[in-house]
PDB file of C-alpha atoms in Angstrom:
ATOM      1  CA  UNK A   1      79.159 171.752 281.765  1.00 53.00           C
ATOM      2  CA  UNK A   2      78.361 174.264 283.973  1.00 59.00           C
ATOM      3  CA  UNK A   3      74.989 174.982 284.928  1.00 66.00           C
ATOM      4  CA  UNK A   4      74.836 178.780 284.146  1.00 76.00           C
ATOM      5  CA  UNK A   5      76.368 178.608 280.661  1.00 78.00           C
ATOM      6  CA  UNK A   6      73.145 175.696 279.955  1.00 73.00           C
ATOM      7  CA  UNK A   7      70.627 177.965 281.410  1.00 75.00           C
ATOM      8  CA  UNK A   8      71.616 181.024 279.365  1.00 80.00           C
ATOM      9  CA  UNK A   9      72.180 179.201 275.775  1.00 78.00           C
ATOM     10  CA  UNK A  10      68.648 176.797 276.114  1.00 76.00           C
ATOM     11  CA  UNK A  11      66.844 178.181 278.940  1.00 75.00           C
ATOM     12  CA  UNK A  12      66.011 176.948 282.351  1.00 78.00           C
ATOM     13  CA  UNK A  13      64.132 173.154 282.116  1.00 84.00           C
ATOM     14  CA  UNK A  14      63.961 173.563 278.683  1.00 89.00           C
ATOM     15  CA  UNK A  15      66.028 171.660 275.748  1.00 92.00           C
ATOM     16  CA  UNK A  16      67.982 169.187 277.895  1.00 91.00           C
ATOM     17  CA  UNK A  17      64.179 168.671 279.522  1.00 92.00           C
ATOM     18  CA  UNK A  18      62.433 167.355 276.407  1.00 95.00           C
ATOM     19  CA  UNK A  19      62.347 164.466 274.763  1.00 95.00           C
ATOM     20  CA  UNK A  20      64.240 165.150 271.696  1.00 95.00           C
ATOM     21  CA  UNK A  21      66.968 165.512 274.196  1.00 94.00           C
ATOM     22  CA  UNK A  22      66.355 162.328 275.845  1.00 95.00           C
ATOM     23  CA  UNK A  23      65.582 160.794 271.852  1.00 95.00           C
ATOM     24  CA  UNK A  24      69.105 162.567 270.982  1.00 96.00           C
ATOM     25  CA  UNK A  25      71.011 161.199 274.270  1.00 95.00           C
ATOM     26  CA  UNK A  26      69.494 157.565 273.119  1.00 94.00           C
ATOM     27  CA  UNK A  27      70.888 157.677 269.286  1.00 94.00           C
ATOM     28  CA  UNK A  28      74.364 159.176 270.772  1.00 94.00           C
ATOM     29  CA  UNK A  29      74.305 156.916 273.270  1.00 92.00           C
ATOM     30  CA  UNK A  30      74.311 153.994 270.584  1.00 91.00           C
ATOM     31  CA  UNK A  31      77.625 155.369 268.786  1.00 92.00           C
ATOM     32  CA  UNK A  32      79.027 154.191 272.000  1.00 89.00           C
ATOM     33  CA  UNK A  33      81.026 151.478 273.657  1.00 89.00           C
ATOM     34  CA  UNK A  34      79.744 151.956 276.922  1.00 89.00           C
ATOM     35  CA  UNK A  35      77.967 148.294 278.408  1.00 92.00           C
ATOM     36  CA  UNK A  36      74.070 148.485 277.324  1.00 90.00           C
ATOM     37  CA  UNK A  37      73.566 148.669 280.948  1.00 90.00           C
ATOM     38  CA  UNK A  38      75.425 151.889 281.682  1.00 92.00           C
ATOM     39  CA  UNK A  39      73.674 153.552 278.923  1.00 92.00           C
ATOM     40  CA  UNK A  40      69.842 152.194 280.417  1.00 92.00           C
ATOM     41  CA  UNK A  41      70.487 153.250 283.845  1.00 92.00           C
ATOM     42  CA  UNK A  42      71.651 156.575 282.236  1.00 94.00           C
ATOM     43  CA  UNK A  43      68.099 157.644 280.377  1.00 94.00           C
ATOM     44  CA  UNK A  44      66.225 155.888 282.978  1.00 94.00           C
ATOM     45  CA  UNK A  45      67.978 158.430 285.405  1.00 93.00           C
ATOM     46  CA  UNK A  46      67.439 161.184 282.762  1.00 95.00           C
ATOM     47  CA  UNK A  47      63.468 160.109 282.354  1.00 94.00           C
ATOM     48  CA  UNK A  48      62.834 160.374 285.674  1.00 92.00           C
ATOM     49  CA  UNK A  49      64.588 163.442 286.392  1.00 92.00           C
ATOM     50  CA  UNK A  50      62.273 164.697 283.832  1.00 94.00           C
ATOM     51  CA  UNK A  51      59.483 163.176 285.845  1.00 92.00           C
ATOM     52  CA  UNK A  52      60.254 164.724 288.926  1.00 90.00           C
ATOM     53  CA  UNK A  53      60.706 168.006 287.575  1.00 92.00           C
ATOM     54  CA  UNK A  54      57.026 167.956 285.792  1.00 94.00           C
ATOM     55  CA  UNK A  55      56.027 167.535 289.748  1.00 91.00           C
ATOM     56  CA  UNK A  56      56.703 170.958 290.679  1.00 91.00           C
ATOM     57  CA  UNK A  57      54.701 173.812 289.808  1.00 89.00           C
ATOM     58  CA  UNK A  58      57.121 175.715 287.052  1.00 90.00           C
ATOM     59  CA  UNK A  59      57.139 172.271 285.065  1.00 93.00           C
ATOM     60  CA  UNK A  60      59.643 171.118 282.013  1.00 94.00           C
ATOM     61  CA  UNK A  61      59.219 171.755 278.351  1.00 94.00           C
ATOM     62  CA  UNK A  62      58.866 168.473 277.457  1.00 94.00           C
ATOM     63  CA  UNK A  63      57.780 169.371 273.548  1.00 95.00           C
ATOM     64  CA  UNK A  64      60.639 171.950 273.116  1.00 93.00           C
ATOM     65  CA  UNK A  65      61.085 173.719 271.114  1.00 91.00           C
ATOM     66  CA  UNK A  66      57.561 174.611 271.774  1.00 93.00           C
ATOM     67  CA  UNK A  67      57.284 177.460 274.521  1.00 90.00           C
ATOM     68  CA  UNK A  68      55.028 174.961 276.684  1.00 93.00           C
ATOM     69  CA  UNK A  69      55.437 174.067 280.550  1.00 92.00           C
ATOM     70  CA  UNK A  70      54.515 170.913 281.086  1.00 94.00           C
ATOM     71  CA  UNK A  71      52.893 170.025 284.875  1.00 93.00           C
ATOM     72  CA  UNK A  72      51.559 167.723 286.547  1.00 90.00           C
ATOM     73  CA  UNK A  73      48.540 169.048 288.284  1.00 89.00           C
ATOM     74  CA  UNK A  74      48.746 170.473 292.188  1.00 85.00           C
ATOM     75  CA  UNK A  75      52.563 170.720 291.307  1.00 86.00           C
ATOM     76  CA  UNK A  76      55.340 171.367 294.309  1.00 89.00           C
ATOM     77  CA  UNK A  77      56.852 174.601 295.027  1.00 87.00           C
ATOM     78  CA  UNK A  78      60.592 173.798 294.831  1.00 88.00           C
ATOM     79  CA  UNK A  79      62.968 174.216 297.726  1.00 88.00           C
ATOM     80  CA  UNK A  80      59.943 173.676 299.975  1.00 88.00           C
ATOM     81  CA  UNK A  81      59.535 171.411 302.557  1.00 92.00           C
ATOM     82  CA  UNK A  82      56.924 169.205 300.441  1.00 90.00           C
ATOM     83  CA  UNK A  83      59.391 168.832 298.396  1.00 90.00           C
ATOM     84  CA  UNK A  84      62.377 167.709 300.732  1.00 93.00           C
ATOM     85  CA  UNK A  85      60.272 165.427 302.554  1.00 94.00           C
ATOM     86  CA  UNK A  86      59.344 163.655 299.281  1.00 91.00           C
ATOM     87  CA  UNK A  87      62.728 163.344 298.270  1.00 92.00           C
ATOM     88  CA  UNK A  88      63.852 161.925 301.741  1.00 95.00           C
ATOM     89  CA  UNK A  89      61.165 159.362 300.860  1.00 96.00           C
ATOM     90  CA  UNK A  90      62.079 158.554 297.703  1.00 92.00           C
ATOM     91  CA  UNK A  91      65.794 158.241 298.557  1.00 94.00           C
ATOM     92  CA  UNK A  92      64.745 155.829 301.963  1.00 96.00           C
ATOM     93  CA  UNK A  93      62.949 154.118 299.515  1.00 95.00           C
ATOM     94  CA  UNK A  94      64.887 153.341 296.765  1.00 92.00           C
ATOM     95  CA  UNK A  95      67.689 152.650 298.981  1.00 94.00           C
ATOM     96  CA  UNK A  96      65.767 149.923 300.434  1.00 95.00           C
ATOM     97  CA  UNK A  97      64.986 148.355 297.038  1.00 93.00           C
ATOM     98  CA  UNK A  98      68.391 148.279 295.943  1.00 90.00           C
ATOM     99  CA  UNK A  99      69.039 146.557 299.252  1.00 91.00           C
ATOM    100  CA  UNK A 100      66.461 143.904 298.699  1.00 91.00           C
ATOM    101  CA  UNK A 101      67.802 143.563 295.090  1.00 88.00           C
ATOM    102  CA  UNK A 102      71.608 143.496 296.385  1.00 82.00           C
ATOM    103  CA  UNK A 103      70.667 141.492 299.193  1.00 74.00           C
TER     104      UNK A 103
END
């Protein structure tokens, strides 16, 4: 789906942020065929999206449909370059443990 049309229906970080979407994605997930491991890697990848996102400064609405941003303290402006250098981190990173584990 396209980014805007998300935005304007739920709101930016909002709905597919919380957990009743991640709770929602789960129960869907097990109507499915798809291998168990497709649909773990899948919410683990939507968790920690969610994660990251309560690391900047606006924050997620985790409890939607409560109007609350949720943030983890000293949060990080986004687009800034705190923000790209801990993602080049995190991406060296995980890139080496998925080498060990592939190894």
């Amino acid at each position: 789906m396209n980014d805007n049309i998300i935005s304007t229906v739920f709101g930016h970080r909002s709905f597919t942020h919380s957990l009743l979407f991640l709770v929602l994605a789960f129960f869907l997930f097990q109507q499915t065929f798809w291998p168990k491991d497709l649909e773990f890697g899948i919410l683990m990848g939507m968790f920690s999206h969610k994660a990251l996102d309560m690391l900047t400064k606006q924050g997620i609405k985790l409890l939607w449909p409560l109007k609350i941003d949720i943030s983890i303290p000293g949060g990080i402006r986004t687009g800034g370059a705190i923000e790209q250098g801990f993602f080049t981190v995190l991406v060296v990173y995980l890139c080496y443990v998925g080498y060990q584990i592939y190894l």
